[in-house]
Coordinates of C-alpha atoms in Angstrom, one line a residue:
M1 CA 44.2 11.9 7.1
D2 CA 43.0 13.2 10.4
E3 CA 40.1 11.5 12.2
S4 CA 37.6 14.4 11.7
R5 CA 38.1 14.4 8.0
R6 CA 37.8 10.6 7.8
R7 CA 34.4 10.8 9.6
L8 CA 33.2 13.5 7.3
L9 CA 34.0 11.6 4.1
A10 CA 32.6 8.4 5.5
G11 CA 29.3 10.2 6.2
V12 CA 29.1 11.7 2.7
A13 CA 29.7 8.2 1.2
V14 CA 26.9 6.7 3.3
S15 CA 24.5 9.5 2.4
M16 CA 25.2 9.1 -1.3
A17 CA 24.6 5.3 -1.1
L18 CA 21.2 5.6 0.8
P19 CA 18.9 6.2 -2.2
T20 CA 20.3 3.2 -4.0
M21 CA 20.0 1.0 -0.9
A22 CA 16.4 2.2 -0.3
N23 CA 15.4 1.4 -3.9
A24 CA 16.8 -2.1 -3.6
V25 CA 14.9 -2.7 -0.5
A26 CA 11.6 -1.5 -2.1
V27 CA 12.1 -3.8 -5.1
Q28 CA 12.8 -6.8 -2.9
E29 CA 9.8 -6.2 -0.6
S30 CA 7.4 -5.5 -3.6
A31 CA 5.3 -3.5 -1.1
P32 CA 2.1 -1.8 -2.2
P33 CA 2.7 2.0 -2.8
A34 CA 2.4 4.0 0.4
K35 CA -0.4 6.5 1.0
A36 CA 0.2 10.2 0.5
S37 CA -1.9 13.3 0.2
V38 CA -3.3 14.3 -3.2
S39 CA -3.7 17.9 -4.1
K40 CA -6.6 19.0 -6.2
S41 CA -5.6 20.6 -9.6
S42 CA -8.5 22.4 -11.2
H43 CA -6.9 22.8 -14.6
A44 CA -4.4 19.9 -14.9
S45 CA -4.1 17.9 -18.2
F46 CA -3.2 14.4 -19.0
G47 CA -1.1 15.5 -21.9
P48 CA -1.1 13.6 -25.3
L49 CA -3.5 10.7 -25.4
K50 CA -2.9 7.3 -27.0
Q51 CA -5.2 5.4 -29.4
V52 CA -5.7 1.7 -29.8
N53 CA -8.1 -0.5 -31.9
A54 CA -10.1 -2.6 -29.4
G55 CA -13.2 -4.6 -30.4
V56 CA -15.5 -2.3 -32.3
L57 CA -13.8 0.9 -31.2
E58 CA -10.7 2.9 -31.7
V59 CA -10.2 3.9 -28.0
A60 CA -8.6 7.1 -26.9
Y61 CA -7.0 6.8 -23.5
A62 CA -4.6 8.4 -21.1
E63 CA -1.7 6.4 -19.6
A64 CA 0.5 7.2 -16.7
G65 CA 3.1 5.3 -14.6
P66 CA 5.6 2.6 -15.3
A67 CA 4.7 0.1 -18.1
D68 CA 5.5 -2.9 -15.8
G69 CA 3.5 -1.6 -12.8
P70 CA 0.3 -3.2 -11.5
V71 CA -2.5 -2.0 -13.9
V72 CA -5.3 0.2 -12.7
L73 CA -8.1 0.8 -15.2
L74 CA -10.3 3.8 -14.4
L75 CA -13.8 4.3 -15.9
H76 CA -15.7 7.5 -16.0
G77 CA -19.5 8.0 -16.1
W78 CA -22.1 10.3 -17.6
P79 CA -21.9 13.2 -18.1
Y80 CA -18.2 13.2 -17.2
D81 CA -15.0 12.2 -18.9
I82 CA -11.5 11.0 -18.2
H83 CA -10.7 14.2 -16.3
S84 CA -12.6 12.9 -13.4
Y85 CA -9.3 11.1 -12.7
V86 CA -6.9 13.9 -13.6
D87 CA -5.6 14.1 -10.0
V88 CA -6.0 10.4 -9.2
A89 CA -3.9 9.1 -12.1
P90 CA -0.6 10.9 -11.4
S91 CA -0.8 10.1 -7.7
L92 CA -1.2 6.4 -8.5
A93 CA 1.5 6.6 -11.2
A94 CA 3.9 8.0 -8.6
R95 CA 3.2 5.0 -6.4
G96 CA 4.3 2.6 -9.2
F97 CA 0.9 1.8 -10.8
R98 CA 0.4 1.7 -14.6
V99 CA -2.8 3.8 -14.9
L100 CA -5.1 3.5 -17.9
V101 CA -8.0 5.9 -18.3
P102 CA -10.1 5.4 -21.5
F103 CA -12.8 7.5 -23.0
L104 CA -16.0 5.4 -23.1
R105 CA -17.8 4.8 -26.4
G106 CA -19.4 8.1 -27.4
Y107 CA -16.9 10.3 -25.5
G108 CA -13.9 12.3 -26.5
T109 CA -11.9 11.0 -29.4
T110 CA -13.0 7.3 -29.0
R111 CA -14.6 6.3 -32.3
F112 CA -16.5 3.4 -33.7
L113 CA -14.5 1.6 -36.4
S114 CA -17.5 1.0 -38.6
S115 CA -20.5 3.2 -39.4
A116 CA -22.6 0.0 -39.4
T117 CA -22.0 -0.8 -35.7
P118 CA -25.0 0.0 -33.6
R119 CA -24.5 3.0 -31.3
N120 CA -25.4 0.8 -28.4
G121 CA -25.2 2.1 -24.9
Q122 CA -26.4 -1.0 -23.0
P123 CA -24.3 -2.0 -20.0
A124 CA -23.1 -5.3 -21.4
A125 CA -21.7 -3.6 -24.5
L126 CA -19.7 -1.1 -22.3
A127 CA -18.3 -4.0 -20.3
D128 CA -17.4 -5.8 -23.5
D129 CA -15.5 -2.7 -24.5
V130 CA -13.4 -2.9 -21.3
V131 CA -12.4 -6.5 -21.9
A132 CA -11.6 -5.7 -25.6
F133 CA -9.5 -2.8 -24.4
M134 CA -7.5 -4.9 -22.0
D135 CA -7.0 -7.5 -24.7
A136 CA -5.7 -4.9 -27.1
L137 CA -3.1 -3.8 -24.6
H138 CA -2.3 -7.3 -23.5
V139 CA -3.4 -6.7 -20.0
K140 CA -4.4 -10.0 -18.4
Q141 CA -5.6 -8.6 -15.1
A142 CA -6.3 -5.1 -13.7
I143 CA -7.6 -3.3 -10.7
L144 CA -10.8 -1.6 -11.8
G145 CA -12.2 1.6 -10.5
G146 CA -15.2 3.6 -11.5
F147 CA -18.2 5.8 -10.7
D148 CA -21.6 6.2 -12.3
W149 CA -21.6 4.3 -15.6
G150 CA -18.0 3.4 -14.9
A151 CA -18.8 1.7 -11.6
R152 CA -21.6 -0.3 -13.2
T153 CA -19.3 -1.3 -16.0
A154 CA -16.5 -2.3 -13.7
G155 CA -18.9 -4.3 -11.5
I156 CA -20.2 -6.2 -14.6
V157 CA -16.7 -7.1 -15.7
A158 CA -15.9 -8.2 -12.1
A159 CA -19.0 -10.4 -12.0
V160 CA -18.8 -11.9 -15.4
H161 CA -15.0 -12.0 -15.9
P162 CA -13.5 -12.3 -12.4
E163 CA -10.3 -13.7 -13.7
R164 CA -9.6 -10.4 -15.4
V165 CA -10.2 -8.3 -12.2
K166 CA -7.6 -8.2 -9.4
A167 CA -9.7 -5.9 -7.2
L168 CA -12.5 -3.4 -7.5
V169 CA -13.2 0.2 -6.3
A170 CA -16.8 1.2 -7.0
V171 CA -18.5 4.5 -6.1
S172 CA -22.1 3.9 -5.1
G173 CA -21.5 0.1 -4.8
Y174 CA -23.4 -2.5 -6.7
L175 CA -25.1 -0.9 -9.7
I176 CA -25.8 -4.0 -11.9
G177 CA -29.4 -4.0 -13.0
S178 CA -31.6 -5.3 -15.8
Q179 CA -34.5 -4.2 -18.0
K180 CA -36.9 -6.4 -15.9
A181 CA -35.8 -4.8 -12.7
A182 CA -36.3 -1.3 -14.2
Q183 CA -39.9 -2.1 -14.9
A184 CA -40.8 -1.9 -11.2
P185 CA -42.2 1.6 -10.4
L186 CA -40.5 3.6 -7.7
P187 CA -42.0 6.1 -5.1
P188 CA -42.7 9.5 -6.7
E189 CA -39.8 11.2 -5.0
A190 CA -37.4 8.5 -6.3
E191 CA -38.9 8.7 -9.8
L192 CA -38.3 12.5 -9.8
Q193 CA -34.6 11.9 -9.4
W194 CA -34.6 10.1 -12.7
W195 CA -36.3 12.9 -14.6
Y196 CA -33.6 12.9 -17.4
Q197 CA -34.2 9.2 -18.1
F198 CA -37.9 9.9 -19.0
Y199 CA -36.8 13.0 -21.0
F200 CA -34.5 10.9 -23.0
A201 CA -37.3 8.5 -23.7
T202 CA -38.9 11.0 -26.0
E203 CA -37.6 12.3 -29.4
R204 CA -38.0 15.8 -28.0
G205 CA -35.6 14.9 -25.2
K206 CA -33.1 13.5 -27.7
A207 CA -33.2 16.6 -29.7
G208 CA -33.0 18.8 -26.6
Y209 CA -30.0 17.0 -25.3
D210 CA -28.3 17.3 -28.7
K211 CA -29.0 21.0 -28.8
Y212 CA -28.2 21.8 -25.2
R213 CA -25.7 19.1 -24.2
H214 CA -23.3 21.6 -22.6
D215 CA -26.0 23.2 -20.5
F216 CA -27.6 19.8 -19.8
A217 CA -24.4 18.3 -18.5
K218 CA -23.6 21.4 -16.3
L219 CA -27.1 21.1 -14.7
I220 CA -26.5 17.4 -13.9
W221 CA -23.1 18.3 -12.4
K222 CA -24.7 20.8 -10.1
I223 CA -27.6 18.5 -9.1
A224 CA -25.3 15.5 -8.5
S225 CA -22.6 17.4 -6.6
P226 CA -24.4 20.4 -4.9
D227 CA -21.5 21.3 -2.7
W228 CA -18.8 21.0 -5.4
A229 CA -17.7 24.5 -6.4
F230 CA -16.2 23.6 -9.8
D231 CA -15.3 26.5 -12.1
D232 CA -16.1 27.0 -15.8
A233 CA -12.6 25.9 -16.9
T234 CA -13.0 22.6 -15.1
F235 CA -16.4 21.9 -16.6
D236 CA -15.5 23.0 -20.1
R237 CA -12.4 20.7 -20.1
S238 CA -14.8 17.7 -19.7
A239 CA -17.6 19.1 -21.8
A240 CA -15.4 19.0 -24.9
A241 CA -15.7 15.2 -24.7
F242 CA -19.5 15.4 -25.3
E243 CA -18.9 16.8 -28.8
N244 CA -18.2 13.2 -30.0
P245 CA -20.4 12.5 -33.0
D246 CA -21.9 9.4 -31.4
H247 CA -22.3 10.8 -27.9
V248 CA -26.1 11.6 -28.0
A249 CA -26.9 8.3 -29.7
V250 CA -25.0 6.2 -27.1
V251 CA -26.4 8.2 -24.1
V252 CA -30.0 8.1 -25.2
H253 CA -29.8 4.4 -26.1
N254 CA -28.4 3.6 -22.7
Y255 CA -31.4 5.1 -20.9
R256 CA -34.0 3.9 -23.3
W257 CA -32.6 0.4 -23.1
R258 CA -32.9 0.5 -19.3
L259 CA -36.6 1.2 -19.6
G260 CA -37.1 -1.5 -22.2
L261 CA -37.8 1.2 -24.9
A262 CA -34.9 0.2 -27.1
E263 CA -33.5 -3.2 -28.2
G264 CA -30.0 -4.3 -27.4
E265 CA -27.7 -6.5 -29.5
T266 CA -28.5 -10.2 -29.4
K267 CA -24.9 -11.1 -28.9
Y268 CA -25.2 -9.7 -25.4
D269 CA -28.4 -11.7 -24.5
A270 CA -26.6 -14.4 -22.5
V271 CA -24.7 -11.8 -20.5
E272 CA -27.8 -9.8 -19.8
A273 CA -29.6 -12.9 -18.6
T274 CA -26.7 -13.5 -16.1
L275 CA -26.8 -9.9 -15.0
A276 CA -30.6 -10.1 -14.5
E277 CA -29.9 -12.6 -11.7
G278 CA -27.9 -10.1 -9.8
P279 CA -24.6 -12.1 -9.7
A280 CA -22.4 -11.7 -6.7
I281 CA -18.9 -10.1 -7.0
A282 CA -16.2 -12.2 -5.4
V283 CA -13.1 -10.0 -6.0
P284 CA -11.7 -7.9 -3.2
T285 CA -13.8 -4.7 -3.2
I286 CA -14.0 -1.3 -1.6
T287 CA -17.2 0.7 -2.2
L288 CA -17.3 4.5 -1.7
E289 CA -20.0 7.1 -1.3
G290 CA -19.9 10.8 -0.9
D291 CA -21.9 12.3 1.9
A292 CA -23.5 14.9 -0.5
N293 CA -24.2 12.7 -3.5
G294 CA -27.2 14.3 -5.2
A295 CA -27.6 11.7 -7.9
P296 CA -29.8 8.6 -7.5
H297 CA -27.8 5.9 -5.6
P298 CA -28.6 2.9 -3.4
K299 CA -27.9 2.8 0.3
P300 CA -24.7 0.9 1.2
D301 CA -26.6 -1.6 3.4
S302 CA -28.7 -2.6 0.4
Y303 CA -25.8 -4.0 -1.5
A304 CA -23.2 -5.1 1.0
K305 CA -24.1 -8.8 0.7
K306 CA -23.5 -8.7 -3.0
F307 CA -19.7 -8.6 -2.4
T308 CA -18.7 -12.0 -1.2
G309 CA -14.9 -11.5 -1.1
K310 CA -13.0 -9.2 1.2
Y311 CA -15.1 -6.1 1.4
A312 CA -15.4 -2.7 3.0
H313 CA -17.5 0.4 2.5
R314 CA -16.3 4.0 3.1
T315 CA -18.5 7.1 3.3
I316 CA -16.4 10.1 2.3
T317 CA -17.4 13.2 4.2
G318 CA -16.9 16.9 3.6
G319 CA -19.7 17.7 1.1
I320 CA -18.5 15.1 -1.5
G321 CA -20.9 14.5 -4.4
H322 CA -21.3 12.1 -7.3
N323 CA -18.0 12.7 -9.1
L324 CA -16.1 11.4 -6.1
P325 CA -12.7 10.7 -7.9
Q326 CA -12.5 14.4 -8.9
E327 CA -14.0 15.8 -5.7
A328 CA -12.1 13.6 -3.3
P329 CA -9.1 12.2 -5.2
K330 CA -7.1 11.3 -2.1
A331 CA -10.0 9.1 -0.8
F332 CA -10.2 7.3 -4.2
V333 CA -6.4 6.8 -4.4
D334 CA -6.3 5.4 -0.9
A335 CA -9.1 2.9 -1.8
I336 CA -7.2 1.7 -4.9
V337 CA -3.9 1.3 -2.9
D338 CA -5.7 -0.5 -0.1
V339 CA -7.7 -2.9 -2.3
Y340 CA -4.5 -3.6 -4.3
G341 CA -2.9 -4.8 -1.0
W342 CA -5.9 -7.0 -0.3
G343 CA -5.7 -8.6 -3.7
K344 CA -2.0 -9.2 -3.4
S345 CA -2.3 -10.8 0.0
S346 CA -5.1 -13.1 -1.2
A347 CA -3.0 -14.3 -4.1
T348 CA 0.0 -15.3 -2.0

């Protein structure tokens, strides 16, 4: 064999071996997934959903990524659904994370197992759903991410069950509150932002939301994200989740409970008493805020001291509104990847 041919064959052999060698190095290092750009996909789908009995619910959820990857649990808000993470989930899955995105109680195909269970929307109940969901899937610990109701729920789980939370990404920061705190009146301009809360306090408002839930939700989307040019297909894909038979009851109860106009379940009294104290969150946390969030939200400097572990805040620019994971998926993915690295380094 002449020298030139020998070199060519040697080069081919090395190039064929490179992918295997690279994979071996990645496994040995156990490095956090690298950052990469995330492209927005207006009409993407999660594909077939899964169902699991968890606590008082049969939970419908999307899953992506390897079964043995670090678990990321993503929680949506109102009036949104799991499609807020339709671009976030595949990007995280490609980086080796196991991503779980459940429909909250009252959304999508999540259902109560018993007609006798109160259609309770209080924050402690939603947090209990998350723990029950993790238990049902035998997930001991997860990175939690959320916005709106999802950020509040994730924060409660992190505060009350820190052993279950490896790290946290929360849009609009610290949203834990109480009925007592909600009794304090706000300046008129701030009260105006909560107009729907007062609407839901009336039977007329409940009937109106039931009749016009599609138009109502679309209005909230526009107000909360004034610069987000979503199309009808994007909205309609999420709006289908509001046809859940328990949706109106859960949403209305949530806002009435906040104002002290509806009772919660006594089994959550101890948790609510703890939350009323404004407990600190000690797990590694990154909070995010869009520069064009039109929904009521606290200023970052008002809650920074509530996070006593490793912490950072990021304001995402470019006309990003309330539904940050869907409007700026790359920023959300980057936060999950970064905070995962923090949690991993703190555990070693």
